[in-house]
Short mmCIF file of C-alpha atoms in Angstrom, two decimals:
data_model
loop_
_atom_site.label_atom_id
_atom_site.label_comp_id
_atom_site.label_asym_id
_atom_site.label_seq_id
_atom_site.Cartn_x
_atom_site.Cartn_y
_atom_site.Cartn_z
CA MET A 8 -1.28 2.18 1.47
CA PHE A 9 0.70 0.87 4.52
CA ILE A 10 1.46 -2.81 5.42
CA GLY A 11 0.01 -3.43 8.81
CA LYS A 12 -0.96 -6.39 11.04
CA VAL A 13 -4.08 -6.89 13.03
CA VAL A 14 -3.44 -6.47 16.38
CA GLY A 15 -6.87 -6.23 18.10
CA SER A 16 -10.37 -5.07 17.33
CA VAL A 17 -12.30 -1.81 18.90
CA VAL A 18 -15.77 -2.31 20.44
CA SER A 19 -17.65 0.90 21.25
CA THR A 20 -21.58 1.05 22.05
CA VAL A 21 -21.69 4.83 22.07
CA LYS A 22 -20.67 6.32 18.80
CA ASP A 23 -21.87 8.38 15.71
CA GLU A 24 -24.57 6.54 13.96
CA LYS A 25 -22.81 7.10 10.70
CA VAL A 26 -20.38 4.63 11.97
CA ALA A 27 -22.74 2.37 13.66
CA SER A 28 -22.56 -0.94 11.50
CA LEU A 29 -19.10 -0.52 10.86
CA ARG A 30 -16.06 -3.43 12.20
CA PHE A 31 -12.97 -1.28 13.63
CA GLN A 32 -9.58 -3.32 13.85
CA VAL A 33 -6.38 -1.85 15.30
CA VAL A 34 -3.79 -1.86 12.99
CA GLN A 35 0.18 -1.76 13.68
CA GLU A 36 1.97 -0.52 10.53
CA LEU A 37 4.74 -2.66 9.49
CA ASP A 38 7.87 -1.80 7.48
CA GLU A 39 8.71 -3.87 4.05
CA HIS A 40 10.60 -6.36 6.14
CA GLY A 41 7.58 -7.06 8.62
CA LYS A 42 8.93 -5.12 11.24
CA PRO A 43 6.53 -2.96 13.56
CA ARG A 44 6.69 0.51 12.97
CA ASN A 45 5.44 2.80 15.80
CA LYS A 46 2.32 3.49 14.39
CA TYR A 47 -1.07 2.20 15.16
CA VAL A 48 -4.39 3.04 13.26
CA VAL A 49 -8.10 2.16 13.70
CA ALA A 50 -9.29 1.17 10.59
CA VAL A 51 -12.66 -0.09 9.23
CA ASP A 52 -12.32 -3.74 8.01
CA THR A 53 -13.81 -4.10 4.25
CA VAL A 54 -12.69 -7.17 3.44
CA GLY A 55 -13.05 -9.54 6.39
CA ALA A 56 -9.71 -9.45 7.89
CA GLY A 57 -9.08 -11.27 11.07
CA GLN A 58 -6.63 -11.27 14.06
CA ASP A 59 -3.21 -11.33 13.12
CA ASP A 60 -3.79 -10.97 9.53
CA LEU A 61 -1.19 -9.06 7.66
CA VAL A 62 -3.26 -6.33 5.47
CA LEU A 63 -3.00 -3.33 3.59
CA TYR A 64 -4.89 -0.01 4.51
CA ALA A 65 -5.45 3.09 3.01
CA SER A 66 -5.77 6.71 4.58
CA GLY A 67 -7.54 9.62 4.07
CA SER A 68 -10.78 10.11 2.00
CA SER A 69 -9.54 7.22 0.15
CA ALA A 70 -10.96 5.31 2.80
CA ARG A 71 -14.55 6.35 1.75
CA GLN A 72 -14.09 4.67 -1.64
CA THR A 73 -16.08 1.65 -0.48
CA THR A 74 -19.65 0.71 -0.42
CA LEU A 75 -19.39 0.23 3.33
CA THR A 76 -17.66 3.27 4.17
CA ASP A 77 -18.93 6.03 1.58
CA GLY A 78 -20.15 8.91 3.03
CA ARG A 79 -19.19 8.16 6.52
CA PRO A 80 -16.26 9.85 9.02
CA ILE A 81 -13.71 7.41 8.08
CA ASP A 82 -10.08 7.97 7.23
CA ALA A 83 -8.65 4.47 7.62
CA ALA A 84 -9.94 1.15 5.90
CA ILE A 85 -8.38 -2.31 5.34
CA MET A 86 -8.61 -3.03 1.61
CA ALA A 87 -6.50 -6.01 1.09
CA VAL A 88 -5.21 -9.23 3.25
CA ILE A 89 -1.81 -9.95 2.22
CA ASP A 90 -1.09 -13.43 0.62
CA SER A 91 2.67 -12.95 0.38
CA TRP A 92 5.34 -9.91 -0.62
CA ASP A 93 8.57 -9.95 -1.50
CA VAL A 94 11.60 -7.11 -1.52
CA ASN A 95 14.10 -7.10 -4.05
CA GLY A 96 13.14 -10.43 -5.42
CA THR A 97 13.32 -12.16 -1.46
CA LEU A 98 10.43 -13.37 -0.25
CA VAL A 99 9.57 -11.55 2.77
CA TYR A 100 6.37 -12.76 4.00
CA ALA A 101 3.87 -15.39 2.88
CA LYS A 102 0.65 -16.77 4.86
CA GLU A 103 1.10 -20.03 6.71
CA ASP A 104 -1.42 -21.76 4.74
CA LEU A 105 0.08 -20.43 1.36
CA ASP A 106 2.18 -23.67 -0.07
CA THR A 107 5.38 -21.77 -0.36
CA VAL A 108 7.37 -25.08 -1.07
CA GLY A 109 8.61 -24.71 -4.39
CA TRP A 110 6.67 -21.15 -4.89
CA THR A 111 9.20 -19.01 -6.68
CA VAL A 112 9.14 -15.44 -6.80
CA GLY A 113 7.29 -14.96 -10.24
CA GLU A 114 5.00 -12.56 -11.62
CA PRO A 115 1.97 -12.39 -9.11
CA MET B 7 3.43 13.64 -6.19
CA HIS B 8 6.80 12.62 -5.09
CA LEU B 9 9.63 10.16 -6.59
CA GLY B 10 10.50 6.73 -5.69
CA LYS B 11 11.90 3.42 -6.57
CA VAL B 12 10.00 0.26 -6.69
CA ILE B 13 11.80 -2.09 -4.43
CA GLY B 14 9.06 -5.07 -4.09
CA ARG B 15 5.83 -6.59 -4.86
CA VAL B 16 2.78 -7.53 -2.62
CA VAL B 17 0.37 -10.36 -3.52
CA ALA B 18 -3.23 -10.10 -2.01
CA THR B 19 -6.12 -12.13 -3.44
CA ARG B 20 -8.61 -11.18 -1.16
CA ARG B 21 -8.75 -7.51 -1.88
CA SER B 22 -11.58 -4.51 -2.28
CA ALA B 23 -13.64 -4.76 -5.28
CA GLY B 24 -12.60 -3.07 -8.45
CA LEU B 25 -8.92 -3.89 -7.66
CA ASP B 26 -8.81 -7.07 -9.74
CA GLU B 27 -5.70 -7.25 -11.91
CA VAL B 28 -4.35 -4.23 -10.17
CA ARG B 29 -0.39 -4.80 -9.24
CA LEU B 30 0.47 -3.76 -5.69
CA LEU B 31 4.37 -2.43 -5.45
CA ILE B 32 6.18 -1.37 -2.81
CA VAL B 33 8.10 1.69 -3.27
CA GLN B 34 10.91 3.48 -1.37
CA PRO B 35 10.54 7.41 -1.53
CA LEU B 36 13.28 9.41 -2.81
CA ASP B 37 14.47 12.62 -2.76
CA GLU B 38 15.98 14.85 -5.69
CA GLN B 39 19.14 13.24 -4.95
CA ARG B 40 17.64 9.84 -4.98
CA ALA B 41 18.32 9.57 -1.35
CA ILE B 42 15.80 7.71 0.71
CA ALA B 43 12.90 10.27 2.01
CA GLY B 44 10.81 8.57 3.94
CA ASP B 45 9.03 5.36 5.08
CA THR B 46 8.05 2.58 2.00
CA LEU B 47 4.79 2.40 1.11
CA VAL B 48 2.64 -0.07 -1.08
CA ALA B 49 1.19 1.95 -4.42
CA CYS B 50 -0.95 0.61 -7.00
CA ASP B 51 0.83 0.51 -10.63
CA ALA B 52 -0.81 2.24 -13.50
CA VAL B 53 2.35 2.01 -15.76
CA GLN B 54 3.62 -1.25 -15.67
CA ALA B 55 6.91 -0.37 -13.51
CA GLY B 56 9.09 -3.13 -12.59
CA LEU B 57 11.51 -3.74 -10.03
CA GLY B 58 14.12 -1.30 -9.48
CA ASP B 59 12.24 1.38 -11.88
CA LEU B 60 12.50 5.09 -10.78
CA VAL B 61 8.95 6.55 -10.63
CA HIS B 62 6.56 9.09 -9.51
CA VAL B 63 3.59 8.27 -7.17
CA CYS B 64 0.49 10.09 -7.04
CA ASP B 65 -0.77 10.04 -3.31
CA GLY B 66 -4.51 10.67 -2.00
CA ARG B 67 -7.74 9.85 -3.29
CA GLU B 68 -6.50 11.28 -6.76
CA ALA B 69 -4.50 8.17 -7.02
CA THR B 70 -7.65 6.40 -7.64
CA LEU B 71 -8.12 8.19 -10.79
CA ALA B 72 -5.48 6.35 -12.64
CA LEU B 73 -6.72 2.92 -12.11
CA PRO B 74 -9.42 1.25 -14.06
CA VAL B 75 -12.25 1.64 -11.27
CA PRO B 76 -11.76 4.77 -9.71
CA PHE B 77 -14.14 4.13 -6.69
CA VAL B 78 -11.45 2.14 -4.78
CA PRO B 79 -9.89 2.59 -1.44
CA VAL B 80 -6.36 3.36 -2.76
CA ASP B 81 -4.31 6.26 -1.45
CA ALA B 82 -0.85 5.74 -3.55
CA THR B 83 -0.62 4.92 -7.29
CA ILE B 84 2.51 4.86 -9.67
CA VAL B 85 1.51 7.33 -12.18
CA GLY B 86 4.76 7.55 -14.21
CA HIS B 87 8.50 6.44 -15.24
CA VAL B 88 11.07 8.74 -14.59
CA GLU B 89 13.68 8.87 -17.49
CA GLN B 90 15.02 12.50 -16.54
CA PHE B 91 14.81 14.55 -13.65
CA ALA B 92 16.84 17.65 -13.34
CA HIS B 93 17.12 19.71 -10.39
CA ASP B 94 18.93 22.99 -9.36
CA GLY B 95 20.48 21.55 -6.15
CA PRO B 96 23.90 20.14 -5.66
CA GLY B 97 24.61 16.62 -6.87
CA PRO B 98 24.09 14.24 -9.97
CA GLN B 99 21.28 15.03 -12.22
CA ILE B 100 19.23 11.80 -13.35
CA GLY B 101 19.57 11.14 -16.89
CA ALA B 102 18.16 8.22 -19.06
CA GLY B 103 19.93 4.85 -18.49
CA ASP B 104 21.26 6.02 -15.09
CA GLU B 105 21.21 3.12 -12.43
CA PRO B 106 18.46 4.76 -10.30
#
């Protein structure tokens, strides 16, 4: 999976009926330091990710492995909303409403 | 599958069904010289890998077959620790206990 940021959503009225009921978000891929990579995907949101949320998305046929996207022409799915992540023991990102005061980088 | 080093961890309480208790680790892909080979990615952990471990990662839908619930949207899973790694190219072989 890749880390990404929800930067927008896609609305299309004329589309294949197999994807009619799905919500599409535009996700910009980020590196492990939270810096944007030059890569965007349109991913189906399966966990209720909102604008500006940092998420994980899966690509390829793995994206069809949810009840929402099973058997549909989908190759990217947001499968988690990130609370925090650390690299080499250093906290890189924590969602602002997460009480990070005194939160030590321990076993998640 | 490809070689990688575990460099970080992701915490995500809101996640797809079937992924509870599955740890999410940040992996830096490496080549046979243990040089950086590609962008970091996030993989599920099936072998209790820890920070700094040299591992190999299975990509694509097959990655879900190493997880407790296989019907999950996962495209990368750590499926093994690497203790030894021999290759016929130049450069050091990786032996047990080497600093990956």
